[in-house]
């Protein structure tokens, strides 16, 4: 039995906000410990505030992404990364003119029950 798995067809999460989410590893591959997703957020995109029960690491491949962490605005650019600790109130957005391409890694894996999004 092989001791590795090559992801050739990530799960494309259905969205209604124009954001591309390709989950490579996570609950869709029966992994509750980590999720790894490739994302592209279009210009003008934003999510509601949330307070997740998981640590989230983000690496910006291309473009810029805005984070409101508690009350502080942080903007990451190409080549930068951030770790946001679990139970932190945060909002993600792309208020800029270009798409933002990034990787998101969640420990443990992302799931809707533990993200605690606002309305």
PDB file of N, CA and C in Angstrom, residues 9-55:
ATOM      1  N   UNK A   9      -7.302  16.109  -8.456  1.00  0.00           N
ATOM      2  CA  UNK A   9      -8.573  16.789  -8.729  1.00  0.00           C
ATOM      3  C   UNK A   9      -9.168  17.302  -7.408  1.00  0.00           C
ATOM      4  N   UNK A  10      -8.707  18.464  -6.970  1.00  0.00           N
ATOM      5  CA  UNK A  10      -9.219  19.005  -5.711  1.00  0.00           C
ATOM      6  C   UNK A  10     -10.716  19.262  -5.779  1.00  0.00           C
ATOM      7  N   UNK A  11     -11.348  19.251  -4.621  1.00  0.00           N
ATOM      8  CA  UNK A  11     -12.774  19.527  -4.521  1.00  0.00           C
ATOM      9  C   UNK A  11     -12.994  21.027  -4.693  1.00  0.00           C
ATOM     10  N   UNK A  12     -13.808  21.406  -5.671  1.00  0.00           N
ATOM     11  CA  UNK A  12     -14.142  22.817  -5.883  1.00  0.00           C
ATOM     12  C   UNK A  12     -15.390  23.112  -5.057  1.00  0.00           C
ATOM     13  N   UNK A  13     -15.203  23.948  -4.054  1.00  0.00           N
ATOM     14  CA  UNK A  13     -16.296  24.289  -3.137  1.00  0.00           C
ATOM     15  C   UNK A  13     -17.259  25.227  -3.856  1.00  0.00           C
ATOM     16  N   UNK A  14     -18.557  24.890  -3.869  1.00  0.00           N
ATOM     17  CA  UNK A  14     -19.529  25.786  -4.511  1.00  0.00           C
ATOM     18  C   UNK A  14     -19.617  27.111  -3.744  1.00  0.00           C
ATOM     19  N   UNK A  15     -19.540  28.221  -4.459  1.00  0.00           N
ATOM     20  CA  UNK A  15     -19.670  29.539  -3.838  1.00  0.00           C
ATOM     21  C   UNK A  15     -20.649  30.387  -4.633  1.00  0.00           C
ATOM     22  N   UNK A  16     -21.143  31.440  -4.008  1.00  0.00           N
ATOM     23  CA  UNK A  16     -22.054  32.364  -4.694  1.00  0.00           C
ATOM     24  C   UNK A  16     -21.457  33.765  -4.777  1.00  0.00           C
ATOM     25  N   UNK A  17     -20.198  33.921  -4.328  1.00  0.00           N
ATOM     26  CA  UNK A  17     -19.595  35.251  -4.259  1.00  0.00           C
ATOM     27  C   UNK A  17     -18.447  35.452  -5.255  1.00  0.00           C
ATOM     28  N   UNK A  18     -18.270  34.511  -6.195  1.00  0.00           N
ATOM     29  CA  UNK A  18     -17.235  34.643  -7.199  1.00  0.00           C
ATOM     30  C   UNK A  18     -15.863  34.145  -6.781  1.00  0.00           C
ATOM     31  N   UNK A  19     -15.718  33.702  -5.543  1.00  0.00           N
ATOM     32  CA  UNK A  19     -14.433  33.218  -5.043  1.00  0.00           C
ATOM     33  C   UNK A  19     -14.238  31.760  -5.464  1.00  0.00           C
ATOM     34  N   UNK A  20     -13.027  31.451  -5.946  1.00  0.00           N
ATOM     35  CA  UNK A  20     -12.666  30.078  -6.281  1.00  0.00           C
ATOM     36  C   UNK A  20     -12.025  29.443  -5.052  1.00  0.00           C
ATOM     37  N   UNK A  21     -12.534  28.290  -4.630  1.00  0.00           N
ATOM     38  CA  UNK A  21     -11.959  27.533  -3.520  1.00  0.00           C
ATOM     39  C   UNK A  21     -11.743  26.104  -4.004  1.00  0.00           C
ATOM     40  N   UNK A  22     -10.479  25.700  -4.053  1.00  0.00           N
ATOM     41  CA  UNK A  22     -10.119  24.326  -4.413  1.00  0.00           C
ATOM     42  C   UNK A  22      -9.486  23.682  -3.180  1.00  0.00           C
ATOM     43  N   UNK A  23     -10.239  22.798  -2.532  1.00  0.00           N
ATOM     44  CA  UNK A  23      -9.690  22.115  -1.356  1.00  0.00           C
ATOM     45  C   UNK A  23      -8.888  20.901  -1.820  1.00  0.00           C
ATOM     46  N   UNK A  24      -7.593  20.930  -1.564  1.00  0.00           N
ATOM     47  CA  UNK A  24      -6.704  19.833  -1.936  1.00  0.00           C
ATOM     48  C   UNK A  24      -6.694  18.739  -0.882  1.00  0.00           C
ATOM     49  N   UNK A  25      -6.687  19.133   0.366  1.00  0.00           N
ATOM     50  CA  UNK A  25      -6.721  18.183   1.483  1.00  0.00           C
ATOM     51  C   UNK A  25      -7.587  18.780   2.574  1.00  0.00           C
ATOM     52  N   UNK A  26      -8.284  17.930   3.288  1.00  0.00           N
ATOM     53  CA  UNK A  26      -9.177  18.374   4.356  1.00  0.00           C
ATOM     54  C   UNK A  26     -10.294  17.369   4.525  1.00  0.00           C
ATOM     55  N   UNK A  27     -11.430  17.852   4.964  1.00  0.00           N
ATOM     56  CA  UNK A  27     -12.563  16.951   5.200  1.00  0.00           C
ATOM     57  C   UNK A  27     -12.981  16.220   3.930  1.00  0.00           C
ATOM     58  N   UNK A  28     -12.765  16.835   2.767  1.00  0.00           N
ATOM     59  CA  UNK A  28     -13.142  16.171   1.509  1.00  0.00           C
ATOM     60  C   UNK A  28     -12.220  14.997   1.174  1.00  0.00           C
ATOM     61  N   UNK A  29     -11.073  14.910   1.847  1.00  0.00           N
ATOM     62  CA  UNK A  29     -10.174  13.759   1.667  1.00  0.00           C
ATOM     63  C   UNK A  29     -10.056  12.987   2.982  1.00  0.00           C
ATOM     64  N   UNK A  30     -11.078  13.110   3.827  1.00  0.00           N
ATOM     65  CA  UNK A  30     -11.149  12.416   5.121  1.00  0.00           C
ATOM     66  C   UNK A  30      -9.986  12.766   6.042  1.00  0.00           C
ATOM     67  N   UNK A  31      -9.539  14.018   6.003  1.00  0.00           N
ATOM     68  CA  UNK A  31      -8.475  14.469   6.884  1.00  0.00           C
ATOM     69  C   UNK A  31      -9.028  15.551   7.799  1.00  0.00           C
ATOM     70  N   UNK A  32      -9.202  15.226   9.068  1.00  0.00           N
ATOM     71  CA  UNK A  32      -9.739  16.177  10.038  1.00  0.00           C
ATOM     72  C   UNK A  32      -8.651  17.028  10.678  1.00  0.00           C
ATOM     73  N   UNK A  33      -7.382  16.674  10.448  1.00  0.00           N
ATOM     74  CA  UNK A  33      -6.281  17.362  11.118  1.00  0.00           C
ATOM     75  C   UNK A  33      -5.822  18.632  10.423  1.00  0.00           C
ATOM     76  N   UNK A  34      -5.986  18.703   9.093  1.00  0.00           N
ATOM     77  CA  UNK A  34      -5.498  19.846   8.328  1.00  0.00           C
ATOM     78  C   UNK A  34      -6.334  20.014   7.075  1.00  0.00           C
ATOM     79  N   UNK A  35      -6.480  21.264   6.657  1.00  0.00           N
ATOM     80  CA  UNK A  35      -7.046  21.508   5.326  1.00  0.00           C
ATOM     81  C   UNK A  35      -6.101  22.450   4.590  1.00  0.00           C
ATOM     82  N   UNK A  36      -5.947  22.176   3.302  1.00  0.00           N
ATOM     83  CA  UNK A  36      -5.094  22.984   2.433  1.00  0.00           C
ATOM     84  C   UNK A  36      -5.938  23.344   1.218  1.00  0.00           C
ATOM     85  N   UNK A  37      -6.092  24.652   0.999  1.00  0.00           N
ATOM     86  CA  UNK A  37      -6.934  25.108  -0.105  1.00  0.00           C
ATOM     87  C   UNK A  37      -6.230  26.190  -0.907  1.00  0.00           C
ATOM     88  N   UNK A  38      -6.421  26.118  -2.225  1.00  0.00           N
ATOM     89  CA  UNK A  38      -5.968  27.150  -3.152  1.00  0.00           C
ATOM     90  C   UNK A  38      -7.181  28.020  -3.433  1.00  0.00           C
ATOM     91  N   UNK A  39      -7.011  29.343  -3.322  1.00  0.00           N
ATOM     92  CA  UNK A  39      -8.155  30.235  -3.482  1.00  0.00           C
ATOM     93  C   UNK A  39      -7.802  31.423  -4.369  1.00  0.00           C
ATOM     94  N   UNK A  40      -8.822  31.917  -5.052  1.00  0.00           N
ATOM     95  CA  UNK A  40      -8.707  33.173  -5.795  1.00  0.00           C
ATOM     96  C   UNK A  40      -9.928  34.020  -5.431  1.00  0.00           C
ATOM     97  N   UNK A  41      -9.645  35.157  -4.776  1.00  0.00           N
ATOM     98  CA  UNK A  41     -10.704  36.088  -4.372  1.00  0.00           C
ATOM     99  C   UNK A  41     -10.774  37.218  -5.393  1.00  0.00           C
ATOM    100  N   UNK A  42     -11.947  37.427  -6.000  1.00  0.00           N
ATOM    101  CA  UNK A  42     -12.067  38.484  -7.004  1.00  0.00           C
ATOM    102  C   UNK A  42     -12.031  39.877  -6.365  1.00  0.00           C
ATOM    103  N   UNK A  43     -11.765  40.896  -7.155  1.00  0.00           N
ATOM    104  CA  UNK A  43     -11.824  42.262  -6.633  1.00  0.00           C
ATOM    105  C   UNK A  43     -13.205  42.542  -6.024  1.00  0.00           C
ATOM    106  N   UNK A  44     -13.215  43.224  -4.884  1.00  0.00           N
ATOM    107  CA  UNK A  44     -14.476  43.572  -4.229  1.00  0.00           C
ATOM    108  C   UNK A  44     -15.052  42.493  -3.341  1.00  0.00           C
ATOM    109  N   UNK A  45     -14.418  41.330  -3.264  1.00  0.00           N
ATOM    110  CA  UNK A  45     -14.930  40.209  -2.470  1.00  0.00           C
ATOM    111  C   UNK A  45     -14.719  40.451  -0.973  1.00  0.00           C
ATOM    112  N   UNK A  46     -15.652  39.964  -0.162  1.00  0.00           N
ATOM    113  CA  UNK A  46     -15.464  39.958   1.299  1.00  0.00           C
ATOM    114  C   UNK A  46     -16.349  38.888   1.919  1.00  0.00           C
ATOM    115  N   UNK A  47     -15.957  38.473   3.119  1.00  0.00           N
ATOM    116  CA  UNK A  47     -16.735  37.516   3.905  1.00  0.00           C
ATOM    117  C   UNK A  47     -17.199  38.207   5.171  1.00  0.00           C
ATOM    118  N   UNK A  48     -18.225  37.657   5.821  1.00  0.00           N
ATOM    119  CA  UNK A  48     -18.620  38.201   7.124  1.00  0.00           C
ATOM    120  C   UNK A  48     -17.524  37.944   8.167  1.00  0.00           C
ATOM    121  N   UNK A  49     -17.582  38.671   9.267  1.00  0.00           N
ATOM    122  CA  UNK A  49     -16.674  38.379  10.372  1.00  0.00           C
ATOM    123  C   UNK A  49     -16.897  36.955  10.838  1.00  0.00           C
ATOM    124  N   UNK A  50     -15.839  36.342  11.345  1.00  0.00           N
ATOM    125  CA  UNK A  50     -15.913  34.982  11.871  1.00  0.00           C
ATOM    126  C   UNK A  50     -14.951  34.846  13.042  1.00  0.00           C
ATOM    127  N   UNK A  51     -15.171  33.816  13.846  1.00  0.00           N
ATOM    128  CA  UNK A  51     -14.290  33.505  14.976  1.00  0.00           C
ATOM    129  C   UNK A  51     -14.043  32.001  14.960  1.00  0.00           C
ATOM    130  N   UNK A  52     -13.112  31.540  14.113  1.00  0.00           N
ATOM    131  CA  UNK A  52     -12.910  30.104  13.922  1.00  0.00           C
ATOM    132  C   UNK A  52     -12.253  29.402  15.114  1.00  0.00           C
ATOM    133  N   UNK A  53     -12.548  28.115  15.224  1.00  0.00           N
ATOM    134  CA  UNK A  53     -11.948  27.252  16.250  1.00  0.00           C
ATOM    135  C   UNK A  53     -10.690  26.571  15.726  1.00  0.00           C
ATOM    136  N   UNK A  54     -10.053  27.140  14.715  1.00  0.00           N
ATOM    137  CA  UNK A  54      -8.836  26.550  14.147  1.00  0.00           C
ATOM    138  C   UNK A  54      -7.842  27.665  13.846  1.00  0.00           C
ATOM    139  N   UNK A  55      -6.549  27.313  13.871  1.00  0.00           N
ATOM    140  CA  UNK A  55      -5.513  28.231  13.421  1.00  0.00           C
ATOM    141  C   UNK A  55      -5.572  28.276  11.902  1.00  0.00           C
TER     142      UNK A  55
END
